[in-house]
PDB file of C-alpha atoms in Angstrom:
ATOM      1  CA  UNK A  16     -19.020   8.755   8.701  1.00 59.00           C
ATOM      2  CA  UNK A  17     -18.482   7.582  12.271  1.00 73.00           C
ATOM      3  CA  UNK A  18     -17.067   4.070  12.487  1.00 82.00           C
ATOM      4  CA  UNK A  19     -16.762   1.453  15.217  1.00 89.00           C
ATOM      5  CA  UNK A  20     -13.536  -0.478  15.740  1.00 89.00           C
ATOM      6  CA  UNK A  21     -14.067  -3.999  17.066  1.00 93.00           C
ATOM      7  CA  UNK A  22     -10.822  -5.508  18.325  1.00 94.00           C
ATOM      8  CA  UNK A  23      -9.254  -8.290  20.354  1.00 94.00           C
ATOM      9  CA  UNK A  24      -5.936  -8.392  22.180  1.00 94.00           C
ATOM     10  CA  UNK A  25      -3.821 -11.458  21.466  1.00 92.00           C
ATOM     11  CA  UNK A  26      -0.387 -12.730  20.402  1.00 92.00           C
ATOM     12  CA  UNK A  27       1.348 -12.530  17.009  1.00 88.00           C
ATOM     13  CA  UNK A  28       0.500 -16.094  15.919  1.00 89.00           C
ATOM     14  CA  UNK A  29      -3.212 -15.662  16.657  1.00 91.00           C
ATOM     15  CA  UNK A  30      -3.234 -12.216  15.067  1.00 89.00           C
ATOM     16  CA  UNK A  31      -1.800 -13.725  11.862  1.00 86.00           C
ATOM     17  CA  UNK A  32      -4.590 -16.314  11.873  1.00 90.00           C
ATOM     18  CA  UNK A  33      -7.237 -13.650  12.491  1.00 91.00           C
ATOM     19  CA  UNK A  34      -5.849 -11.493   9.688  1.00 85.00           C
ATOM     20  CA  UNK A  35      -6.506 -14.308   7.211  1.00 84.00           C
ATOM     21  CA  UNK A  36      -9.912 -15.146   8.715  1.00 89.00           C
ATOM     22  CA  UNK A  37     -11.069 -11.524   8.721  1.00 88.00           C
ATOM     23  CA  UNK A  38      -9.969 -11.036   5.101  1.00 81.00           C
ATOM     24  CA  UNK A  39     -11.998 -14.021   3.924  1.00 81.00           C
ATOM     25  CA  UNK A  40     -15.029 -13.397   6.150  1.00 88.00           C
ATOM     26  CA  UNK A  41     -15.521  -9.670   5.593  1.00 86.00           C
ATOM     27  CA  UNK A  42     -14.259  -9.227   2.015  1.00 74.00           C
ATOM     28  CA  UNK A  43     -17.732  -9.036   0.479  1.00 78.00           C
ATOM     29  CA  UNK A  44     -18.939  -6.676   3.230  1.00 80.00           C
ATOM     30  CA  UNK A  45     -16.149  -4.255   2.467  1.00 77.00           C
ATOM     31  CA  UNK A  46     -15.121  -4.061   6.135  1.00 82.00           C
ATOM     32  CA  UNK A  47     -11.503  -3.065   6.652  1.00 79.00           C
ATOM     33  CA  UNK A  48      -9.386  -5.090   9.075  1.00 82.00           C
ATOM     34  CA  UNK A  49      -5.899  -4.767  10.504  1.00 81.00           C
ATOM     35  CA  UNK A  50      -3.396  -6.271  12.908  1.00 81.00           C
ATOM     36  CA  UNK A  51      -1.027  -4.146  14.968  1.00 80.00           C
ATOM     37  CA  UNK A  52       1.723  -4.847  17.476  1.00 79.00           C
ATOM     38  CA  UNK A  53       0.907  -2.599  20.444  1.00 80.00           C
ATOM     39  CA  UNK A  54       3.591  -3.816  22.887  1.00 80.00           C
ATOM     40  CA  UNK A  55       6.827  -5.082  21.335  1.00 74.00           C
ATOM     41  CA  UNK A  56       8.419  -6.014  24.683  1.00 79.00           C
ATOM     42  CA  UNK A  57       5.498  -8.177  25.840  1.00 84.00           C
ATOM     43  CA  UNK A  58       4.598  -9.293  22.296  1.00 85.00           C
ATOM     44  CA  UNK A  59       1.007  -8.088  22.500  1.00 89.00           C
ATOM     45  CA  UNK A  60      -1.016  -7.612  19.307  1.00 91.00           C
ATOM     46  CA  UNK A  61      -4.451  -6.280  18.375  1.00 90.00           C
ATOM     47  CA  UNK A  62      -6.620  -7.576  15.536  1.00 90.00           C
ATOM     48  CA  UNK A  63      -9.332  -5.144  14.452  1.00 90.00           C
ATOM     49  CA  UNK A  64     -12.362  -4.897  12.188  1.00 89.00           C
ATOM     50  CA  UNK A  65     -13.814  -1.486  11.244  1.00 88.00           C
ATOM     51  CA  UNK A  66     -17.577  -1.320  10.723  1.00 89.00           C
ATOM     52  CA  UNK A  67     -20.436   1.151  10.577  1.00 88.00           C
ATOM     53  CA  UNK A  68     -22.199   1.527  13.956  1.00 89.00           C
ATOM     54  CA  UNK A  69     -25.376  -0.187  12.721  1.00 91.00           C
ATOM     55  CA  UNK A  70     -23.338  -3.268  11.752  1.00 91.00           C
ATOM     56  CA  UNK A  71     -21.475  -3.561  15.056  1.00 92.00           C
ATOM     57  CA  UNK A  72     -23.761  -6.010  16.868  1.00 94.00           C
ATOM     58  CA  UNK A  73     -24.135  -8.465  13.981  1.00 94.00           C
ATOM     59  CA  UNK A  74     -20.378  -8.281  13.372  1.00 94.00           C
ATOM     60  CA  UNK A  75     -19.702  -9.107  17.035  1.00 95.00           C
ATOM     61  CA  UNK A  76     -21.905 -12.193  16.636  1.00 94.00           C
ATOM     62  CA  UNK A  77     -20.020 -13.199  13.484  1.00 94.00           C
ATOM     63  CA  UNK A  78     -16.691 -12.685  15.227  1.00 95.00           C
ATOM     64  CA  UNK A  79     -17.763 -14.922  18.102  1.00 94.00           C
ATOM     65  CA  UNK A  80     -18.727 -17.599  15.570  1.00 94.00           C
ATOM     66  CA  UNK A  81     -15.283 -17.343  13.957  1.00 93.00           C
ATOM     67  CA  UNK A  82     -13.597 -17.666  17.346  1.00 94.00           C
ATOM     68  CA  UNK A  83     -15.708 -20.688  18.311  1.00 94.00           C
ATOM     69  CA  UNK A  84     -15.017 -22.457  15.004  1.00 93.00           C
ATOM     70  CA  UNK A  85     -11.275 -22.015  15.550  1.00 92.00           C
ATOM     71  CA  UNK A  86     -11.278 -22.884  19.279  1.00 92.00           C
ATOM     72  CA  UNK A  87     -10.342 -19.344  20.289  1.00 92.00           C
ATOM     73  CA  UNK A  88     -11.446 -17.659  23.499  1.00 92.00           C
ATOM     74  CA  UNK A  89     -11.180 -13.920  22.941  1.00 93.00           C
ATOM     75  CA  UNK A  90     -12.928 -10.893  24.433  1.00 94.00           C
ATOM     76  CA  UNK A  91     -14.138  -8.313  21.911  1.00 94.00           C
ATOM     77  CA  UNK A  92     -13.603  -4.656  22.768  1.00 94.00           C
ATOM     78  CA  UNK A  93     -14.902  -1.703  20.814  1.00 90.00           C
ATOM     79  CA  UNK A  94     -14.346   1.996  20.374  1.00 90.00           C
ATOM     80  CA  UNK A  95     -16.212   4.645  18.392  1.00 87.00           C
ATOM     81  CA  UNK A  96     -13.950   6.532  16.015  1.00 77.00           C
ATOM     82  CA  UNK A  97     -14.650  10.275  15.588  1.00 69.00           C
ATOM     83  CA  UNK A  98     -16.259  11.495  12.393  1.00 66.00           C
ATOM     84  CA  UNK A  99     -13.211  13.355  11.105  1.00 58.00           C
ATOM     85  CA  UNK A 100     -11.555  13.114   7.701  1.00 54.00           C
ATOM     86  CA  UNK A 101      -8.135  12.635   9.258  1.00 48.00           C
ATOM     87  CA  UNK A 102      -6.326  12.502   5.928  1.00 49.00           C
ATOM     88  CA  UNK A 103      -7.579  15.916   4.826  1.00 52.00           C
ATOM     89  CA  UNK A 104      -7.154  17.306   8.336  1.00 51.00           C
ATOM     90  CA  UNK A 105      -3.529  16.163   8.498  1.00 46.00           C
ATOM     91  CA  UNK A 106      -2.500  17.105   4.948  1.00 49.00           C
ATOM     92  CA  UNK A 107      -3.656  20.719   5.048  1.00 54.00           C
ATOM     93  CA  UNK A 108      -0.646  22.975   4.926  1.00 52.00           C
ATOM     94  CA  UNK A 109       1.915  20.293   4.071  1.00 58.00           C
ATOM     95  CA  UNK A 110       4.871  21.617   2.121  1.00 71.00           C
ATOM     96  CA  UNK A 111       6.152  20.178  -1.177  1.00 74.00           C
ATOM     97  CA  UNK A 112       8.361  17.102  -0.974  1.00 77.00           C
ATOM     98  CA  UNK A 113      11.263  16.469  -3.341  1.00 79.00           C
ATOM     99  CA  UNK A 114      12.711  13.045  -3.995  1.00 79.00           C
ATOM    100  CA  UNK A 115      15.322  13.037  -6.718  1.00 79.00           C
ATOM    101  CA  UNK A 116      13.835  14.896  -9.666  1.00 87.00           C
ATOM    102  CA  UNK A 117      10.277  14.297  -8.428  1.00 88.00           C
ATOM    103  CA  UNK A 118       8.438  17.015  -6.513  1.00 86.00           C
ATOM    104  CA  UNK A 119       5.083  16.177  -4.961  1.00 86.00           C
ATOM    105  CA  UNK A 120       3.044  19.279  -4.169  1.00 83.00           C
ATOM    106  CA  UNK A 121      -0.455  20.630  -3.643  1.00 80.00           C
ATOM    107  CA  UNK A 122      -2.149  23.045  -6.020  1.00 76.00           C
ATOM    108  CA  UNK A 123      -1.221  25.960  -3.718  1.00 74.00           C
ATOM    109  CA  UNK A 124       2.492  25.204  -4.191  1.00 77.00           C
ATOM    110  CA  UNK A 125       2.760  25.050  -7.983  1.00 79.00           C
ATOM    111  CA  UNK A 126       5.225  27.933  -7.886  1.00 80.00           C
ATOM    112  CA  UNK A 127       7.672  25.611  -6.105  1.00 81.00           C
ATOM    113  CA  UNK A 128       8.166  23.550  -9.264  1.00 83.00           C
ATOM    114  CA  UNK A 129      11.505  24.206 -10.967  1.00 86.00           C
ATOM    115  CA  UNK A 130      12.433  23.411 -14.617  1.00 86.00           C
ATOM    116  CA  UNK A 131      14.438  20.301 -13.623  1.00 88.00           C
ATOM    117  CA  UNK A 132      11.575  18.841 -11.568  1.00 88.00           C
ATOM    118  CA  UNK A 133       9.120  16.122 -12.565  1.00 89.00           C
ATOM    119  CA  UNK A 134       6.024  17.506 -10.797  1.00 87.00           C
ATOM    120  CA  UNK A 135       3.254  15.365  -9.299  1.00 89.00           C
ATOM    121  CA  UNK A 136       0.356  17.405  -7.969  1.00 87.00           C
ATOM    122  CA  UNK A 137      -1.592  15.681  -5.178  1.00 83.00           C
ATOM    123  CA  UNK A 138      -4.103  17.489  -2.995  1.00 74.00           C
ATOM    124  CA  UNK A 139      -5.517  16.332   0.344  1.00 60.00           C
ATOM    125  CA  UNK A 140      -8.100  13.600  -0.243  1.00 51.00           C
ATOM    126  CA  UNK A 141      -9.367  10.253   1.031  1.00 43.00           C
ATOM    127  CA  UNK A 142      -6.439   8.242  -0.315  1.00 38.00           C
ATOM    128  CA  UNK A 143      -2.971   7.430   0.943  1.00 47.00           C
ATOM    129  CA  UNK A 144       0.105   8.877  -0.702  1.00 47.00           C
ATOM    130  CA  UNK A 145       1.366  12.452  -0.838  1.00 45.00           C
ATOM    131  CA  UNK A 146       5.097  11.832  -0.798  1.00 46.00           C
ATOM    132  CA  UNK A 147       5.457  12.969   2.817  1.00 50.00           C
ATOM    133  CA  UNK A 148       5.557   9.458   4.272  1.00 61.00           C
ATOM    134  CA  UNK A 149       8.966   7.770   4.203  1.00 68.00           C
ATOM    135  CA  UNK A 150       7.617   4.828   2.197  1.00 84.00           C
ATOM    136  CA  UNK A 151       6.208   6.973  -0.620  1.00 85.00           C
ATOM    137  CA  UNK A 152       9.303   9.162  -0.793  1.00 85.00           C
ATOM    138  CA  UNK A 153      11.474   6.032  -0.791  1.00 88.00           C
ATOM    139  CA  UNK A 154       9.533   4.552  -3.701  1.00 91.00           C
ATOM    140  CA  UNK A 155       9.860   7.774  -5.695  1.00 91.00           C
ATOM    141  CA  UNK A 156      13.605   7.724  -5.170  1.00 89.00           C
ATOM    142  CA  UNK A 157      13.779   4.076  -6.181  1.00 92.00           C
ATOM    143  CA  UNK A 158      11.729   4.639  -9.344  1.00 92.00           C
ATOM    144  CA  UNK A 159      14.302   7.172 -10.489  1.00 89.00           C
ATOM    145  CA  UNK A 160      17.158   4.889  -9.405  1.00 88.00           C
ATOM    146  CA  UNK A 161      15.734   1.980 -11.401  1.00 89.00           C
ATOM    147  CA  UNK A 162      15.283   4.205 -14.451  1.00 85.00           C
ATOM    148  CA  UNK A 163      18.981   5.129 -14.345  1.00 80.00           C
ATOM    149  CA  UNK A 164      20.474   1.670 -13.885  1.00 74.00           C
ATOM    150  CA  UNK A 165      22.106   0.279 -16.971  1.00 47.00           C
ATOM    151  CA  UNK A 166      20.198  -3.022 -16.919  1.00 51.00           C
ATOM    152  CA  UNK A 167      16.735  -1.405 -16.751  1.00 51.00           C
ATOM    153  CA  UNK A 168      14.878   0.575 -19.380  1.00 56.00           C
ATOM    154  CA  UNK A 169      11.563   1.969 -18.156  1.00 63.00           C
ATOM    155  CA  UNK A 170      10.941   3.450 -21.585  1.00 60.00           C
ATOM    156  CA  UNK A 171      10.769  -0.002 -23.140  1.00 60.00           C
ATOM    157  CA  UNK A 172       7.481  -1.677 -24.020  1.00 59.00           C
ATOM    158  CA  UNK A 173       7.431  -3.542 -20.684  1.00 81.00           C
ATOM    159  CA  UNK A 174       4.361  -2.452 -18.681  1.00 93.00           C
ATOM    160  CA  UNK A 175       4.595  -1.217 -15.091  1.00 95.00           C
ATOM    161  CA  UNK A 176       2.349  -2.325 -12.200  1.00 96.00           C
ATOM    162  CA  UNK A 177       1.606  -0.104  -9.181  1.00 96.00           C
ATOM    163  CA  UNK A 178       0.013  -2.433  -6.631  1.00 94.00           C
ATOM    164  CA  UNK A 179      -1.974  -0.607  -3.924  1.00 91.00           C
ATOM    165  CA  UNK A 180      -1.878   2.728  -5.732  1.00 91.00           C
ATOM    166  CA  UNK A 181      -3.618   4.882  -3.079  1.00 88.00           C
ATOM    167  CA  UNK A 182      -3.629   8.441  -4.406  1.00 86.00           C
ATOM    168  CA  UNK A 183      -1.909   7.275  -7.599  1.00 91.00           C
ATOM    169  CA  UNK A 184       1.256   9.251  -6.840  1.00 91.00           C
ATOM    170  CA  UNK A 185       3.672   6.422  -7.718  1.00 94.00           C
ATOM    171  CA  UNK A 186       1.791   5.409 -10.869  1.00 95.00           C
ATOM    172  CA  UNK A 187       1.734   9.019 -11.999  1.00 94.00           C
ATOM    173  CA  UNK A 188       5.428   9.479 -11.243  1.00 93.00           C
ATOM    174  CA  UNK A 189       6.366   6.314 -13.150  1.00 93.00           C
ATOM    175  CA  UNK A 190       4.175   7.266 -16.107  1.00 93.00           C
ATOM    176  CA  UNK A 191       5.557  10.797 -16.329  1.00 92.00           C
ATOM    177  CA  UNK A 192       9.129   9.512 -16.142  1.00 90.00           C
ATOM    178  CA  UNK A 193       8.836   6.503 -18.448  1.00 88.00           C
ATOM    179  CA  UNK A 194       5.967   7.550 -20.766  1.00 87.00           C
ATOM    180  CA  UNK A 195       4.846   3.924 -20.895  1.00 89.00           C
ATOM    181  CA  UNK A 196       1.787   1.900 -19.861  1.00 93.00           C
ATOM    182  CA  UNK A 197       1.088   1.609 -16.107  1.00 95.00           C
ATOM    183  CA  UNK A 198      -1.565  -0.576 -14.459  1.00 97.00           C
ATOM    184  CA  UNK A 199      -2.514   0.882 -11.060  1.00 96.00           C
ATOM    185  CA  UNK A 200      -4.700  -1.169  -8.710  1.00 94.00           C
ATOM    186  CA  UNK A 201      -6.173  -0.703  -5.252  1.00 91.00           C
ATOM    187  CA  UNK A 202      -8.617  -2.600  -3.051  1.00 87.00           C
ATOM    188  CA  UNK A 203     -10.435   0.655  -2.194  1.00 86.00           C
ATOM    189  CA  UNK A 204     -12.798   2.056  -4.878  1.00 88.00           C
ATOM    190  CA  UNK A 205     -12.541   5.540  -3.334  1.00 87.00           C
ATOM    191  CA  UNK A 206      -8.760   5.438  -3.755  1.00 87.00           C
ATOM    192  CA  UNK A 207      -9.118   4.259  -7.354  1.00 91.00           C
ATOM    193  CA  UNK A 208     -11.502   7.106  -8.167  1.00 91.00           C
ATOM    194  CA  UNK A 209      -9.241   9.734  -6.576  1.00 90.00           C
ATOM    195  CA  UNK A 210      -6.171   8.269  -8.299  1.00 92.00           C
ATOM    196  CA  UNK A 211      -7.937   8.534 -11.671  1.00 93.00           C
ATOM    197  CA  UNK A 212      -8.730  12.192 -10.962  1.00 92.00           C
ATOM    198  CA  UNK A 213      -5.114  12.826  -9.965  1.00 92.00           C
ATOM    199  CA  UNK A 214      -3.881  11.213 -13.188  1.00 94.00           C
ATOM    200  CA  UNK A 215      -6.075  13.565 -15.222  1.00 95.00           C
ATOM    201  CA  UNK A 216      -4.853  16.536 -13.168  1.00 93.00           C
ATOM    202  CA  UNK A 217      -1.249  15.535 -13.883  1.00 93.00           C
ATOM    203  CA  UNK A 218      -1.850  14.889 -17.607  1.00 92.00           C
ATOM    204  CA  UNK A 219      -0.830  11.258 -17.185  1.00 92.00           C
ATOM    205  CA  UNK A 220      -4.213   9.562 -17.678  1.00 93.00           C
ATOM    206  CA  UNK A 221      -3.345   8.399 -21.203  1.00 93.00           C
ATOM    207  CA  UNK A 222      -0.616   6.161 -19.799  1.00 94.00           C
ATOM    208  CA  UNK A 223      -2.403   4.709 -16.746  1.00 96.00           C
ATOM    209  CA  UNK A 224      -5.195   2.157 -16.392  1.00 96.00           C
ATOM    210  CA  UNK A 225      -6.830   1.991 -12.953  1.00 95.00           C
ATOM    211  CA  UNK A 226      -8.632  -1.021 -11.510  1.00 93.00           C
ATOM    212  CA  UNK A 227     -10.257  -1.787  -8.158  1.00 92.00           C
ATOM    213  CA  UNK A 228      -8.862  -5.216  -7.302  1.00 88.00           C
ATOM    214  CA  UNK A 229      -8.223  -7.241  -4.149  1.00 84.00           C
ATOM    215  CA  UNK A 230      -4.641  -8.473  -4.477  1.00 83.00           C
ATOM    216  CA  UNK A 231      -4.229 -10.340  -7.775  1.00 88.00           C
ATOM    217  CA  UNK A 232      -7.845 -11.528  -7.976  1.00 83.00           C
ATOM    218  CA  UNK A 233      -8.535 -10.234 -11.491  1.00 88.00           C
ATOM    219  CA  UNK A 234      -7.930 -11.298 -15.082  1.00 91.00           C
ATOM    220  CA  UNK A 235      -6.511  -7.827 -15.761  1.00 92.00           C
ATOM    221  CA  UNK A 236      -3.075  -9.020 -14.618  1.00 93.00           C
ATOM    222  CA  UNK A 237      -2.980 -11.802 -17.202  1.00 91.00           C
ATOM    223  CA  UNK A 238      -4.268  -9.432 -19.864  1.00 92.00           C
ATOM    224  CA  UNK A 239      -1.767  -6.635 -19.160  1.00 92.00           C
ATOM    225  CA  UNK A 240       1.211  -8.520 -17.736  1.00 85.00           C
ATOM    226  CA  UNK A 241       3.774  -9.775 -17.196  1.00 93.00           C
ATOM    227  CA  UNK A 242       5.333  -6.557 -15.944  1.00 95.00           C
ATOM    228  CA  UNK A 243       8.842  -5.223 -16.275  1.00 93.00           C
ATOM    229  CA  UNK A 244       8.551  -3.252 -13.033  1.00 94.00           C
ATOM    230  CA  UNK A 245       6.216  -3.907 -10.088  1.00 96.00           C
ATOM    231  CA  UNK A 246       5.870  -1.276  -7.352  1.00 96.00           C
ATOM    232  CA  UNK A 247       4.120  -2.351  -4.132  1.00 95.00           C
ATOM    233  CA  UNK A 248       3.977   0.124  -1.249  1.00 93.00           C
ATOM    234  CA  UNK A 249       1.731  -1.776   1.160  1.00 88.00           C
ATOM    235  CA  UNK A 250       2.781  -3.460   4.447  1.00 86.00           C
ATOM    236  CA  UNK A 251       5.260  -6.220   5.254  1.00 89.00           C
ATOM    237  CA  UNK A 252       2.795  -9.028   6.018  1.00 88.00           C
ATOM    238  CA  UNK A 253       0.686  -8.731   2.820  1.00 90.00           C
ATOM    239  CA  UNK A 254       3.871  -8.218   0.800  1.00 94.00           C
ATOM    240  CA  UNK A 255       5.215 -11.534   2.101  1.00 93.00           C
ATOM    241  CA  UNK A 256       1.939 -13.308   1.359  1.00 92.00           C
ATOM    242  CA  UNK A 257       1.889 -11.925  -2.185  1.00 93.00           C
ATOM    243  CA  UNK A 258       5.512 -12.812  -2.973  1.00 96.00           C
ATOM    244  CA  UNK A 259       4.621 -15.842  -5.159  1.00 96.00           C
ATOM    245  CA  UNK A 260       2.033 -13.888  -7.170  1.00 96.00           C
ATOM    246  CA  UNK A 261       4.289 -10.867  -7.575  1.00 97.00           C
ATOM    247  CA  UNK A 262       7.051 -13.152  -8.872  1.00 97.00           C
ATOM    248  CA  UNK A 263       4.582 -14.915 -11.202  1.00 96.00           C
ATOM    249  CA  UNK A 264       3.489 -11.587 -12.734  1.00 96.00           C
ATOM    250  CA  UNK A 265       7.029 -10.279 -13.229  1.00 95.00           C
ATOM    251  CA  UNK A 266       8.858 -10.555 -16.537  1.00 92.00           C
ATOM    252  CA  UNK A 267      12.102 -12.503 -16.598  1.00 92.00           C
ATOM    253  CA  UNK A 268      14.790 -10.010 -15.586  1.00 90.00           C
ATOM    254  CA  UNK A 269      12.163  -7.659 -14.179  1.00 92.00           C
ATOM    255  CA  UNK A 270      12.466  -5.404 -11.135  1.00 94.00           C
ATOM    256  CA  UNK A 271      10.379  -5.101  -7.961  1.00 96.00           C
ATOM    257  CA  UNK A 272      10.183  -2.076  -5.632  1.00 97.00           C
ATOM    258  CA  UNK A 273       8.743  -2.901  -2.200  1.00 96.00           C
ATOM    259  CA  UNK A 274       7.918  -0.537   0.657  1.00 93.00           C
ATOM    260  CA  UNK A 275       5.654  -0.152   3.672  1.00 89.00           C
ATOM    261  CA  UNK A 276       8.240  -2.220   5.548  1.00 89.00           C
ATOM    262  CA  UNK A 277       9.557  -1.377   8.994  1.00 87.00           C
ATOM    263  CA  UNK A 278      13.335  -1.662   9.227  1.00 84.00           C
ATOM    264  CA  UNK A 279      13.143  -4.639  11.590  1.00 86.00           C
ATOM    265  CA  UNK A 280      10.862  -6.493   9.125  1.00 89.00           C
ATOM    266  CA  UNK A 281      13.330  -6.212   6.241  1.00 91.00           C
ATOM    267  CA  UNK A 282      14.907  -9.661   6.580  1.00 93.00           C
ATOM    268  CA  UNK A 283      11.575 -11.498   6.696  1.00 93.00           C
ATOM    269  CA  UNK A 284      10.459  -9.741   3.505  1.00 94.00           C
ATOM    270  CA  UNK A 285      13.763 -10.440   1.757  1.00 96.00           C
ATOM    271  CA  UNK A 286      13.553 -14.109   2.736  1.00 96.00           C
ATOM    272  CA  UNK A 287      10.044 -14.427   1.269  1.00 96.00           C
ATOM    273  CA  UNK A 288      11.216 -12.964  -2.057  1.00 97.00           C
ATOM    274  CA  UNK A 289      14.519 -14.867  -2.127  1.00 96.00           C
ATOM    275  CA  UNK A 290      12.382 -18.017  -2.040  1.00 96.00           C
ATOM    276  CA  UNK A 291      10.769 -16.810  -5.288  1.00 96.00           C
ATOM    277  CA  UNK A 292      14.088 -16.175  -7.028  1.00 96.00           C
ATOM    278  CA  UNK A 293      14.110 -12.407  -6.412  1.00 96.00           C
ATOM    279  CA  UNK A 294      17.273 -10.946  -4.920  1.00 95.00           C
ATOM    280  CA  UNK A 295      18.219  -7.738  -3.146  1.00 95.00           C
ATOM    281  CA  UNK A 296      19.718  -4.890  -5.159  1.00 93.00           C
ATOM    282  CA  UNK A 297      19.356  -1.779  -2.993  1.00 93.00           C
ATOM    283  CA  UNK A 298      17.700  -0.549   0.228  1.00 93.00           C
ATOM    284  CA  UNK A 299      16.763   2.979   1.317  1.00 90.00           C
ATOM    285  CA  UNK A 300      16.044   3.811   4.972  1.00 88.00           C
ATOM    286  CA  UNK A 301      13.665   6.682   5.765  1.00 81.00           C
ATOM    287  CA  UNK A 302      12.208   7.458   9.196  1.00 75.00           C
ATOM    288  CA  UNK A 303      12.289   3.852  10.368  1.00 79.00           C
ATOM    289  CA  UNK A 304      10.861   2.486   7.100  1.00 86.00           C
ATOM    290  CA  UNK A 305      12.723   0.770   4.275  1.00 91.00           C
ATOM    291  CA  UNK A 306      12.209   0.629   0.526  1.00 94.00           C
ATOM    292  CA  UNK A 307      13.791  -2.311  -1.261  1.00 95.00           C
ATOM    293  CA  UNK A 308      14.666  -3.061  -4.886  1.00 96.00           C
ATOM    294  CA  UNK A 309      14.883  -6.703  -6.012  1.00 96.00           C
ATOM    295  CA  UNK A 310      15.498  -8.393  -9.331  1.00 94.00           C
TER     296      UNK A 310
END
């Protein structure tokens, strides 16, 4: 479906404020929002809300109300996004990706799987995560690294949490490696549905429970946690905001794998987690992105 992007150009401080305001204001509407640095030298940011065309005018009015209530003077721009399934369009023809023993492949590349591989089959769909992005590949490598370290036992009774599961690739990989319970959550119900289908396809559904949840706003975390391993491949800013809740839901001595972090954002993320008593163990750099392990 064609969408309209409503956006304002501003600075980093205001974009941080708008990120919080947009999340609260449009959560029940299901409108996605984002903030992006578009000019690092001049420190120019954009804050965006994505809506259906028929909702654009009323959303503009609501945005102007938000700006007025917070003494902001901002001009709203808009653009119509083409009606293309960009994920499917981009993923067609992608080759298998190996990360340690894991191989992530489409159904047309099953013959690429070797006896030593742990295969995860993911086809093009409306959910993030095929192993091709540096953050996903980094997390796969870290999952295997954590499983091999002497102080960690993924095959114990400690449950695993995959926060922001997308296609379910990391939850499936962890479940196939550890053969233990995994809770996989995502804010997007489409992603949750596709992840469930992928778990069935990969014969891992018996180990994984999926839930559509915004952050930690569900009793499922208290019911299933605390967790021995938490994997969160999201973005730096939400990861920093969630640091206290991630720490709260982690078992004593537990491990956290974080990704979706640009290399230059690494120290801010580490600082947020150091403040929660979680400390750096290992970092992987891939294509400008980092994946971090903390304990």
